[in-house]
Short mmCIF file of C-alpha atoms in Angstrom, two decimals:
data_model
loop_
_atom_site.label_atom_id
_atom_site.label_comp_id
_atom_site.label_asym_id
_atom_site.label_seq_id
_atom_site.Cartn_x
_atom_site.Cartn_y
_atom_site.Cartn_z
CA UNK S 140 -87.73 58.20 82.98
CA UNK S 141 -85.80 61.16 84.22
CA UNK S 142 -87.81 63.87 85.84
CA UNK S 143 -86.30 66.46 83.57
CA UNK S 144 -89.01 69.04 83.56
CA UNK S 145 -87.87 71.57 81.03
CA UNK S 146 -90.07 71.47 77.99
CA UNK S 147 -88.37 70.20 74.90
CA UNK S 148 -87.93 73.29 72.78
CA UNK S 149 -87.39 71.31 69.59
CA UNK S 150 -90.60 69.33 70.11
CA UNK S 151 -93.91 70.37 68.64
CA UNK S 152 -96.54 71.89 70.79
CA UNK S 153 -99.68 69.86 71.03
CA UNK S 154 -102.55 69.95 68.61
CA UNK S 155 -106.09 70.84 69.60
CA UNK S 156 -108.98 68.42 69.33
CA UNK S 157 -112.63 69.26 68.86
CA UNK S 158 -115.54 66.90 69.01
CA UNK S 159 -118.94 68.27 68.01
CA UNK S 160 -122.07 66.21 68.76
CA UNK S 161 -120.33 62.96 67.90
CA UNK S 162 -122.72 60.03 67.58
CA UNK S 163 -121.58 56.46 67.01
CA UNK S 164 -124.03 53.65 66.32
CA UNK S 165 -123.28 49.99 65.76
CA UNK S 166 -125.44 47.35 64.20
CA UNK S 167 -125.49 44.09 66.13
CA UNK S 168 -125.78 40.59 64.63
CA UNK S 169 -129.52 40.72 65.26
CA UNK S 170 -129.85 43.96 63.30
CA UNK S 171 -130.35 46.03 66.42
CA UNK S 172 -128.83 49.50 66.45
CA UNK S 173 -126.68 50.15 69.51
CA UNK S 174 -125.74 53.71 70.28
CA UNK S 175 -122.25 53.79 71.79
CA UNK S 176 -121.73 57.56 71.81
CA UNK S 177 -124.64 59.94 72.11
CA UNK S 178 -123.82 63.43 70.96
CA UNK S 179 -120.44 63.92 72.54
CA UNK S 180 -119.00 67.44 72.39
CA UNK S 181 -115.57 68.24 73.74
CA UNK S 182 -112.94 70.89 73.18
CA UNK S 183 -109.37 69.97 74.02
CA UNK S 184 -106.82 72.76 73.97
CA UNK S 185 -103.37 72.21 72.49
CA UNK S 186 -101.06 70.74 75.12
CA UNK S 187 -103.86 69.80 77.48
CA UNK S 188 -103.89 66.50 79.38
CA UNK S 189 -107.40 65.06 79.31
CA UNK S 190 -108.42 61.92 81.16
CA UNK S 191 -111.64 60.18 80.20
CA UNK S 192 -113.14 57.87 82.80
CA UNK S 193 -116.28 55.83 82.57
CA UNK S 194 -117.69 52.38 83.28
CA UNK S 195 -116.97 49.45 81.00
CA UNK S 196 -118.87 49.62 77.74
CA UNK S 197 -119.52 53.34 77.93
CA UNK S 198 -117.89 53.95 74.56
CA UNK S 199 -114.49 55.15 75.79
CA UNK S 200 -112.58 52.91 73.46
CA UNK S 201 -114.96 53.70 70.61
CA UNK S 202 -114.16 57.34 71.15
CA UNK S 203 -110.44 56.64 71.11
CA UNK S 204 -110.75 54.57 67.92
CA UNK S 205 -112.56 57.48 66.27
CA UNK S 206 -109.80 59.86 67.35
CA UNK S 207 -107.14 57.41 66.11
CA UNK S 208 -108.88 57.25 62.74
CA UNK S 209 -109.57 53.53 63.09
CA UNK S 210 -113.33 54.09 63.22
CA UNK S 211 -115.69 56.75 61.96
CA UNK S 212 -118.32 58.73 63.80
CA UNK S 213 -121.84 58.02 62.52
CA UNK S 214 -122.58 61.72 62.66
CA UNK S 215 -120.88 64.73 64.19
CA UNK S 216 -117.69 66.65 63.85
CA UNK S 217 -114.18 65.40 64.61
CA UNK S 218 -111.40 67.95 64.25
CA UNK S 219 -107.73 67.43 65.01
CA UNK S 220 -105.44 70.42 64.77
CA UNK S 221 -108.27 72.55 63.44
CA UNK S 222 -109.00 70.39 60.42
CA UNK S 223 -111.63 67.65 60.01
CA UNK S 224 -110.01 64.28 60.76
CA UNK S 225 -110.04 61.79 57.92
CA UNK S 226 -108.46 58.48 58.83
CA UNK S 227 -105.37 58.12 61.03
CA UNK S 228 -103.88 61.52 61.79
CA UNK S 229 -100.13 61.91 61.15
CA UNK S 230 -99.86 63.94 64.38
CA UNK S 231 -101.37 61.20 66.52
CA UNK S 232 -99.57 58.43 68.39
CA UNK S 233 -101.56 55.62 70.00
CA UNK S 234 -100.90 53.40 73.02
CA UNK S 235 -103.31 50.56 73.73
CA UNK S 236 -103.78 48.51 76.88
CA UNK S 237 -101.92 45.66 75.22
CA UNK S 238 -98.44 46.71 74.08
CA UNK S 239 -98.74 44.98 70.67
CA UNK S 240 -94.99 44.79 70.30
CA UNK S 241 -94.20 42.53 67.35
CA UNK S 242 -92.59 39.50 69.01
CA UNK S 243 -90.19 38.78 66.14
CA UNK S 244 -88.73 42.29 66.13
CA UNK S 245 -86.20 43.64 68.57
CA UNK S 246 -87.37 46.35 70.95
CA UNK S 247 -85.52 48.96 68.87
CA UNK S 248 -87.10 47.76 65.62
CA UNK S 249 -90.50 47.91 67.28
CA UNK S 250 -89.91 51.51 68.28
CA UNK S 251 -88.88 52.27 64.69
CA UNK S 252 -91.99 50.68 63.15
CA UNK S 253 -93.80 54.01 62.56
CA UNK S 254 -90.67 55.33 60.81
CA UNK S 255 -90.64 52.31 58.49
CA UNK S 256 -94.35 52.59 57.79
CA UNK S 257 -94.03 56.24 56.88
CA UNK S 258 -91.15 55.38 54.58
CA UNK S 259 -88.64 57.54 56.46
CA UNK S 260 -84.95 56.87 56.81
CA UNK S 261 -84.64 54.20 59.47
CA UNK S 262 -80.95 54.77 60.19
CA UNK S 263 -81.42 58.48 60.79
CA UNK S 264 -83.94 57.70 63.53
CA UNK S 265 -81.95 55.03 65.37
CA UNK S 266 -80.21 57.53 67.71
CA UNK S 267 -83.55 59.15 68.58
CA UNK S 268 -85.10 55.75 69.28
CA UNK S 269 -82.18 54.73 71.48
CA UNK S 270 -82.41 58.03 73.35
CA UNK S 271 -86.13 57.49 73.93
CA UNK S 272 -85.49 54.00 75.25
CA UNK S 273 -82.82 55.38 77.56
CA UNK S 274 -85.24 58.09 78.72
CA UNK S 275 -87.74 55.49 79.86
CA UNK S 276 -85.12 53.35 81.59
CA UNK S 277 -84.64 50.84 78.78
CA UNK S 278 -81.06 51.75 77.88
CA UNK S 279 -79.34 48.67 76.49
CA UNK S 280 -82.61 46.81 75.91
CA UNK S 281 -82.92 47.82 72.24
CA UNK S 282 -81.51 44.57 70.90
CA UNK S 283 -83.66 42.39 73.17
CA UNK S 284 -86.86 40.71 72.04
CA UNK S 285 -90.11 41.89 73.68
CA UNK S 286 -90.54 38.48 75.31
CA UNK S 287 -87.43 39.20 77.39
CA UNK S 288 -89.07 42.28 78.94
CA UNK S 289 -91.51 42.60 81.83
CA UNK S 290 -95.03 43.94 81.25
CA UNK S 291 -94.11 47.42 82.42
CA UNK S 292 -90.98 47.52 80.26
CA UNK S 293 -92.96 46.39 77.24
CA UNK S 294 -95.52 49.14 77.77
CA UNK S 295 -92.68 51.66 78.09
CA UNK S 296 -91.31 50.44 74.75
CA UNK S 297 -94.83 50.81 73.33
CA UNK S 298 -94.92 54.41 74.54
CA UNK S 299 -91.54 55.06 72.89
CA UNK S 300 -92.96 53.73 69.64
CA UNK S 301 -95.95 56.08 69.95
CA UNK S 302 -93.79 59.15 70.56
CA UNK S 303 -90.86 58.46 68.22
CA UNK S 304 -92.22 61.10 65.86
CA UNK S 305 -93.06 63.52 68.66
CA UNK S 306 -96.77 63.41 67.97
CA UNK S 307 -98.80 66.50 68.81
CA UNK S 308 -101.54 64.21 70.10
CA UNK S 309 -100.96 61.13 72.24
CA UNK S 310 -103.96 58.81 72.53
CA UNK S 311 -103.81 56.29 75.34
CA UNK S 312 -106.41 53.58 75.87
CA UNK S 313 -106.07 52.21 79.40
CA UNK S 314 -102.31 51.95 78.91
CA UNK S 315 -101.62 50.81 82.48
CA UNK S 316 -104.71 48.63 82.89
CA UNK S 317 -102.81 45.36 82.64
CA UNK S 318 -99.93 46.30 84.95
CA UNK S 319 -99.44 45.47 88.61
CA UNK S 320 -100.13 48.27 91.10
CA UNK S 321 -96.51 49.21 91.80
CA UNK S 322 -95.48 49.28 88.14
CA UNK S 323 -98.62 51.25 87.34
CA UNK S 324 -97.78 53.89 89.95
CA UNK S 325 -94.28 54.38 88.55
CA UNK S 326 -95.63 54.53 84.99
CA UNK S 327 -98.13 57.23 85.99
CA UNK S 328 -95.36 59.32 87.53
CA UNK S 329 -93.14 58.81 84.50
CA UNK S 330 -95.93 59.66 82.08
CA UNK S 331 -96.41 63.01 83.80
CA UNK S 332 -92.71 63.75 83.43
CA UNK S 333 -92.78 62.72 79.80
CA UNK S 334 -95.78 64.90 79.04
CA UNK S 335 -94.25 67.88 80.83
CA UNK S 336 -91.19 67.45 78.63
CA UNK S 337 -93.02 66.93 75.34
CA UNK S 338 -95.81 69.45 75.85
CA UNK S 339 -98.17 67.52 73.62
CA UNK S 340 -101.89 66.97 73.94
CA UNK S 341 -102.80 63.73 75.71
CA UNK S 342 -106.17 61.99 75.71
CA UNK S 343 -105.90 59.29 78.33
CA UNK S 344 -108.66 56.73 78.77
CA UNK S 345 -108.83 54.87 82.05
CA UNK S 346 -110.93 53.08 84.65
CA UNK S 347 -108.81 54.46 87.46
CA UNK S 348 -110.25 57.55 89.11
CA UNK S 349 -107.05 58.25 91.03
CA UNK S 350 -104.76 58.07 88.00
CA UNK S 351 -107.18 60.23 86.00
CA UNK S 352 -107.25 62.97 88.66
CA UNK S 353 -103.51 62.74 89.30
CA UNK S 354 -102.53 63.05 85.65
CA UNK S 355 -105.13 65.24 84.02
CA UNK S 356 -105.77 68.91 83.63
CA UNK S 357 -109.39 67.97 83.04
CA UNK S 358 -111.22 64.78 83.88
CA UNK S 359 -114.14 63.90 81.63
CA UNK S 360 -116.62 61.44 83.11
CA UNK S 361 -118.71 59.48 80.64
CA UNK S 362 -122.12 58.05 81.50
CA UNK S 363 -122.96 54.36 81.00
CA UNK S 364 -123.92 53.57 77.41
CA UNK S 365 -124.86 55.50 75.41
CA UNK S 366 -121.79 57.56 76.32
CA UNK S 367 -122.46 61.17 77.18
CA UNK S 368 -120.36 63.63 79.12
CA UNK S 369 -121.59 63.56 82.71
CA UNK S 370 -118.91 65.72 84.22
CA UNK S 371 -116.13 67.95 82.92
CA UNK S 372 -113.90 68.58 85.91
CA UNK S 373 -110.89 70.85 86.02
CA UNK S 374 -108.13 69.63 88.36
CA UNK S 375 -106.41 72.66 89.80
CA UNK S 376 -103.11 71.36 91.09
CA UNK S 377 -99.56 72.51 90.43
CA UNK S 378 -97.09 70.46 88.39
CA UNK S 379 -95.16 68.35 88.76
CA UNK S 380 -97.53 66.53 91.06
CA UNK S 381 -96.08 64.11 93.59
CA UNK S 382 -97.97 60.86 93.96
CA UNK S 383 -98.08 60.61 97.76
CA UNK S 384 -98.49 64.34 98.39
CA UNK S 385 -101.18 64.68 95.76
CA UNK S 386 -103.33 62.10 97.53
CA UNK S 387 -103.30 64.27 100.66
CA UNK S 388 -104.12 67.43 98.71
CA UNK S 389 -107.68 68.73 99.38
CA UNK S 390 -108.10 69.55 95.66
CA UNK S 391 -107.23 65.96 94.75
CA UNK S 392 -109.72 64.64 97.30
CA UNK S 393 -112.40 67.04 96.10
CA UNK S 394 -111.96 65.88 92.51
CA UNK S 395 -111.96 62.19 93.46
CA UNK S 396 -115.12 62.83 95.46
CA UNK S 397 -116.85 64.57 92.56
CA UNK S 398 -116.07 61.76 90.15
CA UNK S 399 -117.21 59.13 92.65
CA UNK S 400 -120.48 60.98 93.34
CA UNK S 401 -121.04 61.16 89.61
CA UNK S 402 -120.66 57.37 89.37
CA UNK S 403 -122.88 56.85 92.42
CA UNK S 404 -125.66 58.95 90.88
CA UNK S 405 -125.46 56.74 87.76
CA UNK S 406 -125.42 53.54 89.79
CA UNK S 407 -121.96 52.67 88.52
CA UNK S 408 -120.66 52.71 92.10
CA UNK S 409 -122.69 51.96 95.24
CA UNK S 410 -121.97 53.02 98.80
CA UNK S 411 -121.55 50.32 101.43
CA UNK S 412 -124.84 49.44 103.17
CA UNK S 413 -125.28 49.72 106.92
CA UNK J 290 -79.97 48.70 87.86
CA UNK J 291 -79.29 47.69 91.44
CA UNK J 292 -78.33 44.07 91.81
CA UNK J 293 -79.40 43.58 95.39
CA UNK J 294 -80.76 40.18 94.44
CA UNK J 295 -77.35 38.87 93.43
CA UNK J 296 -76.08 36.38 96.00
CA UNK J 297 -72.72 36.99 97.57
CA UNK J 298 -70.02 34.75 96.17
CA UNK J 299 -69.80 31.70 98.39
CA UNK J 300 -66.40 30.05 98.72
CA UNK J 301 -65.96 27.21 96.27
CA UNK J 302 -69.12 28.08 94.29
CA UNK J 303 -69.48 31.42 92.51
CA UNK J 304 -65.77 31.61 91.70
CA UNK J 305 -64.63 32.00 88.11
CA UNK J 306 -62.88 28.66 88.14
CA UNK J 307 -65.88 26.55 89.10
CA UNK J 308 -68.09 28.59 86.80
CA UNK J 309 -65.91 27.80 83.78
CA UNK J 310 -65.98 24.19 84.90
CA UNK J 311 -69.80 24.18 85.01
CA UNK J 312 -70.00 25.82 81.58
CA UNK J 313 -67.71 23.14 80.14
CA UNK J 314 -69.80 20.37 81.68
CA UNK J 315 -72.95 21.93 80.26
CA UNK J 316 -71.46 22.09 76.74
CA UNK J 317 -70.34 18.49 77.02
CA UNK J 318 -73.84 17.37 78.00
CA UNK J 319 -75.32 19.28 75.07
CA UNK J 320 -72.93 17.60 72.59
CA UNK J 321 -73.84 14.21 74.02
CA UNK J 322 -77.54 15.04 73.67
CA UNK J 323 -77.05 15.85 70.00
CA UNK J 324 -75.46 12.46 69.46
CA UNK J 325 -78.26 10.54 71.19
CA UNK J 326 -80.57 10.12 68.18
CA UNK J 327 -77.89 9.12 65.63
CA UNK J 328 -76.39 6.65 68.10
CA UNK J 329 -79.79 5.08 68.80
CA UNK J 330 -80.38 4.83 65.03
CA UNK J 331 -77.08 3.02 64.54
CA UNK J 332 -77.81 0.69 67.46
CA UNK J 333 -81.18 -0.24 65.93
CA UNK J 334 -79.55 -0.90 62.56
CA UNK J 335 -76.98 -3.02 64.40
CA UNK J 336 -79.71 -5.07 66.07
CA UNK J 337 -81.37 -5.53 62.68
CA UNK J 338 -78.06 -6.68 61.19
CA UNK J 339 -77.39 -9.00 64.10
CA UNK J 340 -80.86 -10.59 64.02
CA UNK J 341 -80.66 -11.26 60.30
CA UNK J 342 -77.28 -12.96 60.71
CA UNK J 343 -77.97 -14.87 63.95
CA UNK J 344 -81.34 -16.25 62.80
CA UNK J 345 -80.03 -16.68 59.27
CA UNK J 346 -82.99 -14.88 57.67
CA UNK J 347 -83.18 -15.19 53.90
CA UNK J 348 -82.36 -11.94 52.09
CA UNK J 349 -85.58 -12.49 50.15
CA UNK J 350 -87.52 -11.93 53.40
CA UNK J 351 -85.31 -9.35 55.10
CA UNK J 352 -81.91 -8.27 53.81
CA UNK J 353 -79.41 -6.95 56.39
CA UNK J 354 -78.86 -3.18 56.39
CA UNK J 355 -75.26 -3.67 55.29
CA UNK J 356 -76.46 -5.35 52.08
CA UNK J 357 -78.97 -2.53 51.48
CA UNK J 358 -76.31 0.14 51.92
CA UNK J 359 -73.89 -1.77 49.70
CA UNK J 360 -76.59 -1.97 47.04
CA UNK J 361 -77.21 1.79 47.33
CA UNK J 362 -73.51 2.43 46.78
CA UNK J 363 -72.87 -0.11 44.02
CA UNK J 364 -76.00 0.85 42.04
CA UNK J 365 -75.75 4.57 42.77
CA UNK J 366 -76.23 5.55 39.14
CA UNK J 367 -79.52 3.67 38.99
CA UNK J 368 -80.82 5.32 42.17
CA UNK J 369 -79.60 8.73 41.07
CA UNK J 370 -81.30 8.42 37.69
CA UNK J 371 -84.62 7.20 39.09
CA UNK J 372 -84.27 9.61 42.03
CA UNK J 373 -84.04 12.60 39.71
CA UNK J 374 -87.36 11.62 38.13
CA UNK J 375 -89.07 11.34 41.51
CA UNK J 376 -87.40 14.54 42.70
CA UNK J 377 -88.76 16.48 39.71
CA UNK J 378 -92.27 15.11 40.34
CA UNK J 379 -92.05 16.14 44.00
CA UNK J 380 -90.64 19.61 43.39
CA UNK J 381 -93.05 20.54 40.59
CA UNK J 382 -96.07 19.18 42.48
CA UNK J 383 -95.01 20.78 45.75
CA UNK J 384 -94.22 24.14 44.14
CA UNK J 385 -97.68 24.16 42.57
CA UNK J 386 -99.22 23.31 45.95
CA UNK J 387 -97.33 26.16 47.66
CA UNK J 388 -98.43 28.63 45.00
CA UNK J 389 -102.07 27.51 44.91
CA UNK J 390 -102.27 26.99 48.68
CA UNK J 391 -100.94 30.42 49.60
CA UNK J 392 -102.86 32.30 46.89
CA UNK J 393 -106.18 30.62 47.74
CA UNK J 394 -105.49 31.15 51.45
CA UNK J 395 -105.07 34.88 50.75
CA UNK J 396 -108.32 34.95 48.76
CA UNK J 397 -110.11 33.21 51.64
CA UNK J 398 -108.62 35.67 54.13
CA UNK J 399 -109.36 38.85 52.19
CA UNK J 400 -112.66 37.96 50.50
CA UNK J 401 -115.74 37.20 52.55
CA UNK J 402 -117.52 35.58 49.60
CA UNK J 403 -114.59 33.24 48.89
CA UNK J 404 -114.46 32.41 52.57
CA UNK J 405 -118.13 31.42 52.85
CA UNK J 406 -118.39 29.78 49.41
CA UNK J 407 -115.04 28.11 48.78
CA UNK J 408 -113.45 27.42 52.16
CA UNK J 409 -116.12 25.02 53.51
CA UNK J 410 -115.97 23.03 50.25
CA UNK J 411 -112.19 22.78 50.47
CA UNK J 412 -112.42 21.65 54.09
CA UNK J 413 -114.96 19.00 53.08
CA UNK J 414 -112.78 17.86 50.16
CA UNK J 415 -109.86 17.57 52.54
CA UNK J 416 -111.49 14.51 54.12
CA UNK J 417 -111.39 12.64 50.78
CA UNK J 418 -108.38 10.30 50.88
CA UNK J 419 -106.31 11.68 48.01
CA UNK J 420 -104.50 8.37 47.54
CA UNK J 421 -107.84 6.81 46.58
CA UNK J 422 -107.97 9.17 43.62
CA UNK J 423 -104.74 7.80 42.14
CA UNK J 424 -106.36 5.37 39.65
CA UNK J 425 -108.73 8.13 38.51
CA UNK J 426 -105.85 10.54 38.10
CA UNK J 427 -104.17 8.02 35.78
CA UNK J 428 -107.42 7.76 33.83
CA UNK J 429 -107.42 11.51 33.24
CA UNK J 430 -103.70 12.33 33.04
CA UNK J 431 -102.27 9.22 31.39
CA UNK J 432 -98.95 7.62 32.15
CA UNK J 433 -96.47 10.50 31.88
CA UNK J 434 -95.46 13.16 34.43
CA UNK J 435 -99.07 14.29 34.86
CA UNK J 436 -100.51 11.93 37.47
CA UNK J 437 -97.40 11.93 39.69
CA UNK J 438 -97.14 15.70 39.73
CA UNK J 439 -100.87 16.06 40.23
CA UNK J 440 -100.92 13.65 43.17
CA UNK J 441 -97.87 15.31 44.73
CA UNK J 442 -99.70 18.62 44.32
CA UNK J 443 -103.13 17.53 45.51
CA UNK J 444 -102.00 15.69 48.62
CA UNK J 445 -99.90 18.62 49.90
CA UNK J 446 -102.18 21.45 48.78
CA UNK J 447 -104.61 21.09 51.70
CA UNK J 448 -101.79 20.66 54.19
CA UNK J 449 -100.49 24.08 53.11
CA UNK J 450 -103.80 25.88 52.61
CA UNK J 451 -105.39 25.30 56.01
CA UNK J 452 -102.46 26.35 58.26
CA UNK J 453 -101.91 29.43 56.09
CA UNK J 454 -105.54 30.50 56.52
CA UNK J 455 -105.37 29.76 60.24
CA UNK J 456 -102.09 31.67 60.57
CA UNK J 457 -103.53 34.74 58.85
CA UNK J 458 -106.73 34.65 60.88
CA UNK J 459 -105.04 34.02 64.20
CA UNK J 460 -103.45 37.46 64.38
CA UNK J 461 -104.94 39.70 67.05
CA UNK J 462 -106.64 42.56 65.15
CA UNK J 463 -105.01 44.96 67.60
CA UNK J 464 -101.69 44.58 65.74
CA UNK J 465 -103.27 45.57 62.43
CA UNK J 466 -105.10 48.46 64.12
CA UNK J 467 -101.88 49.71 65.63
CA UNK J 468 -100.18 49.73 62.23
CA UNK J 469 -103.19 51.42 60.65
CA UNK J 470 -103.10 54.10 63.35
CA UNK J 471 -99.57 54.82 62.10
CA UNK J 472 -101.01 55.31 58.64
CA UNK J 473 -100.04 51.90 57.24
CA UNK J 474 -101.68 50.72 54.03
CA UNK J 475 -103.12 47.20 53.89
CA UNK J 476 -100.12 46.23 51.77
CA UNK J 477 -97.80 47.40 54.56
CA UNK J 478 -99.92 45.72 57.22
CA UNK J 479 -99.63 42.50 55.22
CA UNK J 480 -95.89 42.55 54.66
CA UNK J 481 -94.85 44.01 58.00
CA UNK J 482 -97.34 42.24 60.26
CA UNK J 483 -99.71 39.63 58.82
CA UNK J 484 -97.20 37.64 56.75
CA UNK J 485 -94.36 37.55 59.30
CA UNK J 486 -96.88 36.66 62.02
CA UNK J 487 -98.24 33.80 59.91
CA UNK J 488 -94.82 32.47 58.85
CA UNK J 489 -94.50 29.82 61.60
CA UNK J 490 -97.92 28.42 60.66
CA UNK J 491 -97.15 28.59 56.95
CA UNK J 492 -93.85 26.76 57.35
CA UNK J 493 -95.51 24.21 59.61
CA UNK J 494 -97.90 23.53 56.72
CA UNK J 495 -95.06 23.47 54.20
CA UNK J 496 -93.17 20.85 56.19
CA UNK J 497 -96.18 18.56 56.43
CA UNK J 498 -97.04 19.27 52.77
CA UNK J 499 -93.53 18.41 51.60
CA UNK J 500 -93.50 14.97 53.21
CA UNK J 501 -96.96 14.38 51.75
CA UNK J 502 -95.69 15.42 48.30
CA UNK J 503 -93.12 12.63 48.49
CA UNK J 504 -95.91 10.16 49.26
CA UNK J 505 -98.03 11.56 46.41
CA UNK J 506 -95.27 11.19 43.84
CA UNK J 507 -94.41 7.63 44.91
CA UNK J 508 -98.08 6.57 44.93
CA UNK J 509 -98.36 8.02 41.43
CA UNK J 510 -95.45 5.87 40.37
CA UNK J 511 -96.98 2.76 41.94
CA UNK J 512 -100.12 3.19 39.89
CA UNK J 513 -98.59 3.89 36.51
CA UNK J 514 -95.00 4.66 35.68
CA UNK J 515 -91.98 3.70 33.67
CA UNK J 516 -89.51 5.64 35.78
CA UNK J 517 -88.87 6.76 39.32
CA UNK J 518 -88.01 5.23 42.71
CA UNK J 519 -91.56 3.93 43.22
CA UNK J 520 -91.37 2.24 39.83
CA UNK J 521 -88.02 0.76 40.83
CA UNK J 522 -89.74 -0.85 43.83
CA UNK J 523 -92.35 -2.44 41.57
CA UNK J 524 -89.53 -3.82 39.41
CA UNK J 525 -87.78 -5.14 42.50
CA UNK J 526 -90.97 -6.87 43.63
CA UNK J 527 -91.43 -8.47 40.22
CA UNK J 528 -87.84 -9.79 40.36
CA UNK J 529 -88.09 -10.92 44.02
CA UNK J 530 -85.19 -8.53 44.69
CA UNK J 531 -86.01 -7.46 48.25
CA UNK J 532 -82.63 -5.79 48.72
CA UNK J 533 -83.31 -3.49 45.77
CA UNK J 534 -86.77 -2.84 47.21
CA UNK J 535 -85.36 -1.81 50.59
CA UNK J 536 -82.62 0.21 48.93
CA UNK J 537 -85.32 2.12 47.03
CA UNK J 538 -87.12 2.82 50.32
CA UNK J 539 -83.85 4.16 51.73
CA UNK J 540 -83.37 6.28 48.60
CA UNK J 541 -86.89 7.72 48.90
CA UNK J 542 -86.26 8.52 52.58
CA UNK J 543 -82.94 10.20 51.70
CA UNK J 544 -84.70 12.23 49.00
CA UNK J 545 -87.37 13.32 51.50
CA UNK J 546 -84.68 14.28 54.02
CA UNK J 547 -82.79 16.32 51.42
CA UNK J 548 -85.97 18.22 50.49
CA UNK J 549 -86.73 18.78 54.17
CA UNK J 550 -83.23 20.16 54.76
CA UNK J 551 -83.65 22.59 51.85
CA UNK J 552 -87.01 23.73 53.24
CA UNK J 553 -85.47 24.29 56.67
CA UNK J 554 -82.82 26.47 55.02
CA UNK J 555 -85.49 28.51 53.24
CA UNK J 556 -87.39 28.78 56.50
CA UNK J 557 -84.39 30.17 58.35
CA UNK J 558 -83.79 32.60 55.51
CA UNK J 559 -87.41 33.76 55.38
CA UNK J 560 -87.67 34.13 59.15
CA UNK J 561 -84.52 36.22 59.11
CA UNK J 562 -85.54 38.39 56.19
CA UNK J 563 -89.29 38.86 56.67
CA UNK J 564 -89.26 39.26 60.41
#
């Protein structure tokens, strides 16, 4: 990805998201009711980058599925762009941990899948798709099959697919969780550049405290199940942030420390003994 | 992209000349590999021919392949006529099996009640040897097309049904979720994702089912028929004409191969179109 930092004037600005006392309960095989989300309230401004961190099983992915319209809240309010969300939102693009590229389609045809599904003119979107691929360093890979790409390249193609329609809301569920450390670092840096260019709203779910603090305007820490907001932390650092420099920044260290202390209080993380 | 990993051209190796040479050698090896199976087949036929002649085996016991092939050629009208009958039995039975197999597989996939009520019964029925039903099928369907088509259908139906169900179920739900997050309807999810993803399984089932259909039709002819390649074998047996018997086996095998080739063509077409 190029670090072209001028905001795309033609692109949409992000859409706002509002969650009001969202509760999600599941019934288990034994008939037991499990509460995954326990009255979650959150206001996300248009164009804001929100990272949600929390231990495994805290309901992060449930929350993302609700926002993506793949699941419904048991009770509570879910608003996207000021209107109650019913089903998948046309302004939302989703990236999962697994790239879910269709193995029989070329990379380009994978990127164009949302266009096909929405019944839009495929041909008219080919140049845009090729440009997106070039932007993420996949120029000339459009005709290749996903199996010919590395994990990081596949996830980049998956991101292109999610943003082909310039969604006002980008939902990302641990998108870099399956990548090696070096690839992950580059993807984080590139995602920041991409977001700065698109100006959309991003809700980014992760296990990684450092990537959450580095990327986000606000880091939301969820408690162990049932998921509640434990901490809503504003990260006050200028953009674009540089990976190495950011780690030395006192604000970065303060935020990391706050999130860690939050996890320690909950027993998610323990300090070394002795 | 930087190509730091590319080795520097060593004298005598990475040059264009030796590279073209290596490519040529590779192509030659590949052509030879393609010929391996046909050559081995011919060698085996040759050994058969030789053994029959050297040990002077009676054609009543084992005719030489040359005699069988000659018979196929000289009596081609007979084999063609009987072959058409068997071919119709196979194609009608197989087509019915494809239709029923895929439709019931879809019902099992999309309906929970069909899955819990019907699928286990079908799996249980699958263990019944269909060939053992042949005499009963004659009892119910008489001596005409019925029993042959029904056996060709029944024997291949299960071979198509089960892989189709497995293929549909195997898909990681994440793919369907992704499409739904783009606003896809279930119809779109099916045609853009589920069906193309299941195609390799479905065609695997079709290939097995097709060869079984050939068996079903021939068994049907063994039990009760007045026409067809299986019937021709019975006639050959009655007349102690072993050459005709073997020639019929060859004709049945050729018929099966022709059907298989057509299916492969359809497979290539479907994989290209649907995927």
